[in-house]
């Protein structure tokens, strides 16, 4: 460890004889990651300065100088000419120091009635609000692509599964429409979370408010926040809004992973229900025939990271006394990583859905196995022969066993063979054993019958606003 005496911080060095050690500097810094917040930090500072001027705490000339200086810094960071310095610890001090270089004294008045504690809380809230809005657009886009594929495939029949065993005939469109609903709930959860993100902590200062005559409602308004946080101590301490974002993101990632897994299964050569485009698959370095669904597998794996990020912040917050503790600096990387991971996963899923080709004949072939109309046979026995459902289930099961014995589909059994099990059966049984009839018959609200699916898709498009200008 270097023992050389370091320069004291120009921002908080007053009561120190020396600066922190190199090791401490490395350990303590956040600039390597919180520079992500530069735009939000500048926005927050401008609003704060405007309010200070409005309240006559600083002059209007100072405000103008601060605003121009901050605009210049925004430009420098955006075009890559800004030099971030580790010795300036974080984004707040990097910007403030540069501002002083650019405009001199007015920069040193900016931090009046403010602390990095309320500043950073404001930055994260602005960041998350913006990210939630972007995620909503991305999720909606995924819904649109699912919707389009669903609409094209309301008559494309495939086995519906329970326990991944053939259950009943459904359409591929019906299956995709299930995900439109799931993603819709993810969007709702993000919107709900957004309400609690969209509250303004600025002006809470270090923890207890300030003796300057600030107007917290004005800064809240300038930054587009819906509400001013009513307790300063809570405003700087709480990160439950970030935890909530991570929990919603975790649920969303988990939902995506289910679709990803189905894509992996459907694209195996055993199923062969879909073909993924070359863009979202990779080859093997040894097996020339391979086309691996890497994109779907990665989406399947990402909840590991995102749930890890949730646990990370939950653990940081657990038992943390009010108000600020440096522990809270550790909230950023899990948040940034979650946003990045989730956003790219949704986009890739969306593109994969758009590009995938559907193999309708393989889906139909699969319906020839596993007796997907056995329930329809039982229902027929109830309707036609007034059997109690439990008895009908039993008889249908015996007929399934007979078909297995003869290695044929139910609809290929001879009537006289079926009559040995249930003498009252007649020719009309063949109507219900047909795959298409079985699918069409499930026309109850939310069922798989193509006409019903079309109605529900039309309604979903309105409910989720999927036919907007973006189409
Ligand atoms: N870099 C810090 C963070 O991310 C900013 C707040 C520092 N506040 C303090 N009292 N040291 O949390």
Coordinates of C-alpha atoms and ligand atoms in Angstrom, one line a residue:
X1 CA 0.0 0.0 0.0
X2 CA 1.3 3.4 -0.9
X3 CA 2.0 5.5 2.2
X4 CA 2.5 8.8 0.3
X5 CA 0.3 11.6 1.6
X6 CA -2.6 12.2 -0.7
X7 CA -4.3 15.5 -1.5
X8 CA -7.3 16.3 0.6
X9 CA -10.7 16.4 -1.0
X10 CA -11.5 19.9 -2.2
X11 CA -15.2 19.1 -1.5
X12 CA -15.1 17.7 2.0
X13 CA -11.5 17.9 3.0
X14 CA -11.8 20.8 5.6
X15 CA -11.4 18.8 8.7
X16 CA -8.8 16.3 7.3
X17 CA -5.0 16.6 7.5
X18 CA -4.5 14.2 4.5
X19 CA -6.5 12.6 1.7
X20 CA -7.5 8.9 1.7
X21 CA -5.0 6.2 0.9
X22 CA -4.9 4.8 -2.7
X23 CA -6.5 1.7 -1.5
X24 CA -9.3 3.5 0.2
X25 CA -9.8 5.6 -2.9
X26 CA -10.2 2.5 -5.0
X27 CA -12.6 0.9 -2.5
X28 CA -14.7 4.0 -1.9
X29 CA -15.1 5.3 -5.5
X30 CA -18.4 4.9 -7.4
X31 CA -17.5 7.0 -10.4
X32 CA -16.6 3.9 -12.4
X33 CA -20.3 3.0 -12.4
X34 CA -22.4 5.9 -11.3
X35 CA -21.3 8.0 -14.3
X36 CA -24.3 6.2 -15.8
X37 CA -26.3 8.8 -13.8
X38 CA -24.7 11.9 -15.3
X39 CA -27.7 13.1 -17.2
X40 CA -30.0 12.7 -14.2
X41 CA -27.5 14.3 -11.9
X42 CA -27.3 17.4 -14.2
X43 CA -31.0 17.6 -14.5
X44 CA -31.4 17.5 -10.7
X45 CA -28.8 20.1 -10.2
X46 CA -30.4 22.5 -12.7
X47 CA -33.8 22.1 -11.0
X48 CA -32.2 22.7 -7.6
X49 CA -30.3 25.8 -8.8
X50 CA -33.5 27.2 -10.4
X51 CA -35.4 26.7 -7.2
X52 CA -32.5 28.4 -5.2
X53 CA -32.7 31.4 -7.5
X54 CA -36.5 31.5 -7.3
X55 CA -36.3 31.5 -3.5
X56 CA -33.6 34.2 -3.6
X57 CA -31.1 31.9 -2.0
X58 CA -28.7 32.4 -4.9
X59 CA -28.8 35.1 -7.5
X60 CA -30.3 34.7 -11.0
X61 CA -26.9 35.4 -12.5
X62 CA -25.5 32.5 -10.5
X63 CA -28.3 30.3 -11.7
X64 CA -27.6 31.3 -15.3
X65 CA -23.9 30.6 -14.9
X66 CA -24.7 27.2 -13.3
X67 CA -27.1 26.3 -15.9
X68 CA -24.7 27.1 -18.8
X69 CA -21.9 25.3 -17.1
X70 CA -24.0 22.2 -16.5
X71 CA -25.1 22.3 -20.2
X72 CA -21.5 22.4 -21.2
X73 CA -20.6 19.5 -18.9
X74 CA -23.5 17.5 -20.3
X75 CA -22.1 18.0 -23.8
X76 CA -18.6 17.1 -22.7
X77 CA -19.7 13.8 -21.1
X78 CA -22.0 13.0 -24.0
X79 CA -19.2 13.5 -26.6
X80 CA -16.6 11.6 -24.5
X81 CA -14.3 14.6 -23.8
X82 CA -15.0 14.7 -20.0
X83 CA -12.3 13.3 -17.8
X84 CA -13.7 11.3 -14.9
X85 CA -11.5 11.3 -11.9
X86 CA -11.4 8.5 -9.3
X87 CA -10.1 10.9 -6.7
X88 CA -13.3 12.8 -7.0
X89 CA -15.1 9.7 -5.9
X90 CA -18.5 9.9 -7.6
X91 CA -20.5 11.5 -10.4
X92 CA -21.8 14.3 -8.1
X93 CA -18.3 15.5 -7.1
X94 CA -16.9 15.0 -10.6
X95 CA -19.6 17.3 -12.0
X96 CA -19.4 19.8 -9.3
X97 CA -15.6 20.1 -9.5
X98 CA -15.7 20.5 -13.3
X99 CA -18.4 23.1 -12.8
X100 CA -16.1 25.1 -10.5
X101 CA -13.4 24.9 -13.2
X102 CA -15.8 26.2 -15.8
X103 CA -17.6 29.0 -13.9
X104 CA -15.8 29.6 -10.6
X105 CA -17.6 30.8 -7.5
X106 CA -21.3 30.2 -8.5
X107 CA -20.5 26.5 -8.7
X108 CA -19.6 26.6 -5.0
X109 CA -23.1 27.9 -4.2
X110 CA -24.9 25.1 -5.9
X111 CA -24.7 22.7 -3.0
X112 CA -26.5 25.1 -0.7
X113 CA -29.4 23.3 1.0
X114 CA -28.5 20.0 -0.6
X115 CA -26.5 16.9 0.3
X116 CA -25.2 14.1 -1.9
X117 CA -27.7 12.0 0.1
X118 CA -30.8 13.6 -1.4
X119 CA -29.0 14.2 -4.7
X120 CA -28.2 10.5 -5.3
X121 CA -31.7 9.4 -4.2
X122 CA -33.1 11.9 -6.7
X123 CA -30.8 10.7 -9.5
X124 CA -31.7 7.0 -9.0
X125 CA -35.4 7.8 -9.0
X126 CA -35.1 9.8 -12.2
X127 CA -33.0 7.0 -13.8
X128 CA -35.5 4.3 -12.8
X129 CA -38.5 6.3 -14.0
X130 CA -36.9 6.7 -17.4
X131 CA -35.9 3.0 -17.5
X132 CA -39.4 1.9 -16.6
X133 CA -40.8 3.9 -19.5
X134 CA -38.3 2.4 -21.9
X135 CA -39.0 -1.1 -20.6
X136 CA -42.7 -0.5 -21.1
X137 CA -42.0 0.3 -24.8
X138 CA -39.8 -2.8 -25.2
X139 CA -42.4 -5.1 -23.5
X140 CA -45.2 -3.6 -25.6
X141 CA -43.2 -4.4 -28.7
X142 CA -42.8 -8.0 -27.5
X143 CA -46.6 -8.1 -27.0
X144 CA -47.1 -6.8 -30.5
X145 CA -44.8 -9.5 -32.1
X146 CA -46.5 -12.2 -30.0
X147 CA -49.9 -10.8 -31.1
X148 CA -49.0 -10.9 -34.8
X149 CA -47.8 -14.4 -34.6
X150 CA -50.8 -15.4 -32.5
X151 CA -53.2 -13.8 -35.0
X152 CA -51.6 -15.8 -37.9
X153 CA -51.9 -19.0 -36.0
X154 CA -55.3 -19.3 -34.4
X155 CA -55.9 -22.3 -36.7
X156 CA -52.5 -23.9 -36.3
X157 CA -53.2 -26.8 -34.1
X158 CA -50.7 -28.4 -31.7
X159 CA -50.9 -30.4 -28.5
X160 CA -51.4 -28.4 -25.4
X161 CA -49.4 -30.0 -22.6
X162 CA -49.7 -30.6 -18.9
X163 CA -46.6 -32.2 -17.2
X164 CA -45.2 -31.8 -20.7
X165 CA -47.4 -34.7 -21.7
X166 CA -50.0 -34.4 -24.4
X167 CA -53.2 -33.1 -22.9
X168 CA -55.6 -31.5 -25.4
X169 CA -55.5 -29.9 -28.8
X170 CA -54.9 -26.2 -28.7
X171 CA -53.8 -23.7 -31.3
X172 CA -50.3 -22.2 -31.4
X173 CA -51.9 -18.8 -31.5
X174 CA -53.7 -19.6 -28.2
X175 CA -50.4 -20.6 -26.7
X176 CA -48.7 -17.4 -27.7
X177 CA -51.7 -15.4 -26.5
X178 CA -51.0 -16.7 -23.0
X179 CA -47.7 -14.8 -23.1
X180 CA -49.4 -11.6 -24.2
X181 CA -51.3 -11.7 -20.9
X182 CA -48.2 -12.6 -18.8
X183 CA -46.2 -9.7 -20.4
X184 CA -49.2 -7.5 -19.8
X185 CA -49.1 -8.2 -16.1
X186 CA -45.3 -7.4 -16.1
X187 CA -46.1 -4.1 -17.7
X188 CA -48.8 -3.4 -15.1
X189 CA -46.3 -4.3 -12.3
X190 CA -43.8 -1.8 -13.7
X191 CA -46.4 0.9 -13.9
X192 CA -47.4 0.3 -10.3
X193 CA -43.8 0.4 -9.2
X194 CA -43.3 3.6 -11.2
X195 CA -45.8 5.4 -8.9
X196 CA -43.5 4.8 -5.9
X197 CA -40.4 5.7 -7.9
X198 CA -42.0 8.9 -9.0
X199 CA -41.6 10.8 -5.7
X200 CA -39.1 13.5 -5.0
X201 CA -36.5 13.3 -2.3
X202 CA -34.6 16.4 -3.3
X203 CA -34.4 19.1 -0.6
X204 CA -34.3 16.5 2.2
X205 CA -30.7 17.5 2.4
X206 CA -28.5 15.3 4.5
X207 CA -31.3 13.7 6.5
X208 CA -33.3 16.4 8.4
X209 CA -34.2 19.0 5.9
X210 CA -32.6 22.5 5.8
X211 CA -32.8 25.8 7.5
X212 CA -32.8 27.6 4.1
X213 CA -36.2 28.7 2.8
X214 CA -36.3 26.2 -0.1
X215 CA -39.4 25.2 -2.0
X216 CA -39.3 21.4 -2.3
X217 CA -42.6 21.3 -4.3
X218 CA -41.0 23.5 -7.0
X219 CA -38.1 21.1 -7.6
X220 CA -40.4 18.2 -7.5
X221 CA -42.5 19.9 -10.2
X222 CA -39.5 20.9 -12.3
X223 CA -38.4 17.3 -12.3
X224 CA -41.8 16.0 -13.2
X225 CA -42.3 14.1 -9.9
X226 CA -45.8 13.4 -8.9
X227 CA -45.2 13.9 -5.2
X228 CA -42.8 15.5 -2.8
X229 CA -41.6 13.0 -0.2
X230 CA -43.1 14.1 3.1
X231 CA -40.3 12.9 5.5
X232 CA -36.7 13.9 4.9
X233 CA -35.3 11.0 6.8
X234 CA -37.2 8.6 4.7
X235 CA -36.5 10.4 1.5
X236 CA -32.7 9.9 1.8
X237 CA -32.8 6.4 3.5
X238 CA -35.3 4.5 1.5
X239 CA -34.4 2.2 -1.4
X240 CA -37.5 0.0 -1.2
X241 CA -38.5 1.6 -4.6
X242 CA -35.3 0.1 -6.1
X243 CA -36.0 -3.2 -4.4
X244 CA -39.5 -3.1 -5.8
X245 CA -38.1 -2.5 -9.3
X246 CA -35.8 -5.5 -8.9
X247 CA -38.7 -7.7 -7.7
X248 CA -40.8 -6.7 -10.7
X249 CA -37.8 -7.2 -13.0
X250 CA -37.3 -10.6 -11.4
X251 CA -40.8 -11.7 -12.1
X252 CA -40.6 -10.4 -15.6
X253 CA -37.3 -12.3 -16.2
X254 CA -38.9 -15.4 -14.8
X255 CA -41.8 -15.1 -17.1
X256 CA -39.5 -14.6 -20.1
X257 CA -37.5 -17.7 -19.1
X258 CA -40.7 -19.8 -19.5
X259 CA -41.2 -18.7 -23.0
X260 CA -37.4 -19.1 -23.7
X261 CA -37.6 -22.7 -22.4
X262 CA -40.6 -23.4 -24.7
X263 CA -38.6 -22.1 -27.6
X264 CA -35.7 -24.4 -26.7
X265 CA -38.1 -27.3 -26.6
X266 CA -40.0 -26.4 -29.7
X267 CA -36.8 -26.0 -31.7
X268 CA -35.4 -29.4 -30.8
X269 CA -35.4 -31.9 -33.7
X270 CA -37.7 -34.1 -31.6
X271 CA -40.4 -31.4 -31.5
X272 CA -39.4 -29.5 -34.6
X273 CA -42.4 -27.1 -34.1
X274 CA -40.5 -24.0 -34.9
X275 CA -37.3 -22.9 -36.7
X276 CA -35.3 -20.1 -35.3
X277 CA -33.6 -17.7 -37.7
X278 CA -29.8 -17.8 -38.2
X279 CA -29.6 -14.5 -36.4
X280 CA -30.6 -15.9 -33.0
X281 CA -28.8 -19.3 -33.1
X282 CA -25.2 -20.4 -33.2
X283 CA -23.2 -23.3 -34.6
X284 CA -21.0 -25.8 -32.8
X285 CA -17.2 -25.7 -33.3
X286 CA -17.2 -29.5 -33.6
X287 CA -20.6 -30.7 -34.8
X288 CA -21.3 -29.1 -38.2
X289 CA -25.0 -30.0 -38.2
X290 CA -25.8 -28.0 -35.0
X291 CA -28.0 -24.9 -34.8
X292 CA -28.2 -24.1 -31.1
X293 CA -30.8 -21.8 -29.5
X294 CA -28.3 -19.8 -27.5
X295 CA -30.4 -16.7 -27.4
X296 CA -33.3 -18.5 -25.8
X297 CA -30.9 -20.4 -23.4
X298 CA -29.4 -17.1 -22.3
X299 CA -32.8 -15.6 -21.6
X300 CA -33.7 -18.8 -19.7
X301 CA -30.5 -18.2 -17.6
X302 CA -30.8 -14.5 -16.9
X303 CA -33.2 -14.7 -14.0
X304 CA -30.2 -16.1 -12.1
X305 CA -28.5 -12.8 -12.4
X306 CA -31.6 -10.6 -11.8
X307 CA -32.8 -12.5 -8.8
X308 CA -29.2 -12.3 -7.5
X309 CA -29.4 -8.6 -7.9
X310 CA -32.6 -8.5 -5.9
X311 CA -31.0 -10.6 -3.1
X312 CA -28.0 -8.3 -3.2
X313 CA -30.0 -5.1 -2.6
X314 CA -32.4 -6.8 -0.2
X315 CA -29.4 -7.9 1.9
X316 CA -27.8 -4.4 1.8
X317 CA -31.0 -2.9 3.1
X318 CA -31.7 -5.5 5.7
X319 CA -31.0 -4.1 9.2
X320 CA -29.5 -0.9 7.8
X321 CA -30.2 1.9 10.3
X322 CA -31.6 5.3 9.1
X323 CA -30.5 7.5 7.5
X324 CA -27.7 7.3 4.8
X325 CA -25.0 4.7 5.1
X326 CA -22.3 4.2 2.5
X327 CA -23.8 0.7 2.1
X328 CA -26.3 2.5 -0.1
X329 CA -23.7 3.1 -2.7
X330 CA -23.8 -0.6 -3.4
X331 CA -27.4 -0.2 -4.8
X332 CA -26.3 1.0 -8.2
X333 CA -24.5 -1.9 -9.9
X334 CA -27.3 -4.4 -9.3
X335 CA -29.8 -1.9 -10.6
X336 CA -27.8 -1.0 -13.7
X337 CA -27.1 -4.6 -14.4
X338 CA -30.7 -5.6 -14.1
X339 CA -31.9 -2.8 -16.4
X340 CA -29.3 -3.8 -19.0
X341 CA -29.9 -7.5 -18.7
X342 CA -33.7 -7.3 -18.8
X343 CA -33.9 -4.8 -21.6
X344 CA -31.7 -6.8 -24.0
X345 CA -33.5 -10.1 -23.0
X346 CA -36.9 -8.6 -23.9
X347 CA -35.6 -7.1 -27.2
X348 CA -34.0 -10.4 -28.3
X349 CA -37.1 -12.3 -27.3
X350 CA -39.1 -10.0 -29.4
X351 CA -36.9 -10.3 -32.5
X352 CA -36.8 -14.1 -32.1
X353 CA -40.6 -14.3 -32.0
X354 CA -40.8 -12.1 -35.0
X355 CA -38.4 -14.2 -37.1
X356 CA -39.3 -17.7 -36.1
X357 CA -40.9 -20.0 -38.6
X358 CA -43.7 -22.3 -37.6
X359 CA -43.8 -25.9 -38.7
X360 CA -47.6 -26.5 -38.7
X361 CA -47.3 -30.1 -40.0
X362 CA -45.0 -31.2 -37.2
X363 CA -47.5 -29.7 -34.7
X364 CA -50.2 -31.7 -36.4
X365 CA -48.2 -34.9 -36.5
X366 CA -47.6 -34.5 -32.7
X367 CA -51.4 -34.6 -32.3
X368 CA -51.5 -38.1 -33.7
X369 CA -49.7 -39.3 -30.5
X370 CA -50.8 -39.2 -26.9
X371 CA -54.6 -39.3 -27.6
X372 CA -55.4 -35.6 -27.1
X373 CA -59.1 -36.1 -27.7
X374 CA -59.6 -38.6 -24.8
X375 CA -61.3 -35.9 -22.7
X376 CA -63.7 -35.2 -25.6
X377 CA -64.6 -38.8 -25.6
X378 CA -65.4 -38.7 -21.9
X379 CA -67.4 -35.5 -22.4
X380 CA -69.3 -37.2 -25.3
X381 CA -70.3 -40.1 -22.9
X382 CA -71.6 -37.6 -20.4
X383 CA -73.6 -35.6 -23.0
X384 CA -74.8 -38.4 -25.2
X385 CA -75.2 -41.3 -22.8
X386 CA -75.8 -39.2 -19.6
X387 CA -72.9 -41.0 -17.8
X388 CA -71.6 -39.4 -14.7
X389 CA -68.2 -37.8 -15.6
X390 CA -66.2 -40.0 -13.4
X391 CA -67.6 -43.2 -15.1
X392 CA -67.1 -41.6 -18.5
X393 CA -63.5 -40.8 -17.6
X394 CA -63.0 -44.5 -16.7
X395 CA -64.6 -45.8 -19.9
X396 CA -62.6 -43.3 -22.0
X397 CA -59.4 -44.5 -20.2
X398 CA -60.2 -48.1 -21.2
X399 CA -60.7 -47.1 -24.8
X400 CA -57.3 -45.2 -24.7
X401 CA -55.7 -48.4 -23.4
X402 CA -57.2 -50.3 -26.3
X403 CA -55.8 -47.8 -28.8
X404 CA -52.4 -48.1 -27.2
X405 CA -52.7 -51.9 -27.5
X406 CA -53.5 -51.6 -31.2
X407 CA -51.0 -48.8 -31.7
X408 CA -53.4 -46.5 -33.3
X409 CA -55.1 -43.1 -32.7
X410 CA -58.5 -43.0 -31.1
X411 CA -60.2 -41.9 -34.3
X412 CA -58.8 -45.0 -36.1
X413 CA -60.3 -47.5 -33.7
X414 CA -63.2 -49.6 -35.1
X415 CA -66.6 -48.9 -33.7
X416 CA -67.2 -52.5 -32.8
X417 CA -64.0 -52.6 -30.8
X418 CA -65.1 -49.5 -28.8
X419 CA -68.5 -51.1 -28.3
X420 CA -66.9 -54.0 -26.6
X421 CA -66.0 -51.5 -23.9
X422 CA -69.1 -49.3 -24.1
X423 CA -72.0 -51.0 -26.1
X424 CA -74.1 -47.8 -26.3
X425 CA -71.5 -46.0 -28.4
X426 CA -72.5 -45.3 -32.1
X427 CA -71.0 -43.6 -35.2
X428 CA -71.4 -40.1 -33.7
X429 CA -68.4 -40.8 -31.5
X430 CA -66.1 -40.1 -34.5
X431 CA -67.2 -36.5 -34.6
X432 CA -65.7 -35.8 -31.2
X433 CA -62.5 -37.7 -31.7
X434 CA -61.4 -35.4 -34.5
X435 CA -58.6 -33.0 -33.6
X436 CA -60.2 -29.9 -35.2
X437 CA -63.6 -30.6 -33.7
X438 CA -62.0 -30.9 -30.3
X439 CA -60.3 -27.6 -30.6
X440 CA -63.3 -25.8 -32.1
X441 CA -65.5 -27.2 -29.3
X442 CA -63.6 -25.4 -26.5
X443 CA -65.3 -22.1 -27.1
X444 CA -65.9 -21.1 -23.5
X445 CA -64.6 -17.7 -22.5
X446 CA -60.8 -17.8 -22.8
X447 CA -60.9 -21.2 -24.5
X448 CA -58.8 -22.3 -27.4
X449 CA -61.5 -22.4 -30.1
X450 CA -60.2 -20.2 -33.0
X451 CA -63.2 -17.9 -33.0
X452 CA -62.9 -17.3 -29.3
X453 CA -59.1 -16.7 -29.6
X454 CA -59.8 -14.1 -32.3
X455 CA -62.2 -12.3 -30.1
X456 CA -59.8 -12.3 -27.1
X457 CA -56.9 -11.2 -29.3
X458 CA -58.9 -8.2 -30.6
X459 CA -59.8 -7.3 -27.1
X460 CA -56.2 -7.7 -25.9
X461 CA -55.0 -5.4 -28.6
X462 CA -57.3 -2.7 -27.2
X463 CA -56.6 -3.5 -23.6
X464 CA -52.8 -3.3 -24.1
X465 CA -53.0 -0.6 -26.7
X466 CA -51.1 -2.7 -29.3
X467 CA -52.4 -0.9 -32.4
X468 CA -50.8 2.5 -31.8
X469 CA -48.7 4.5 -34.2
X470 CA -45.7 2.2 -33.6
X471 CA -47.2 -0.4 -35.9
Ligands
LIG1 N1 -21.6 7.9 -4.2 C1 -22.5 8.0 -3.1 C2 -23.6 6.9 -3.3 O1 -23.7 6.4 -4.4 C3 -23.2 9.3 -3.1 C4 -23.7 9.7 -1.7 C5 -22.6 9.9 -0.8 N2 -23.1 10.5 0.5 C6 -22.3 10.5 1.6 N3 -22.8 10.9 2.6 N4 -21.1 10.0 1.6 O2 -24.3 6.6 -2.4

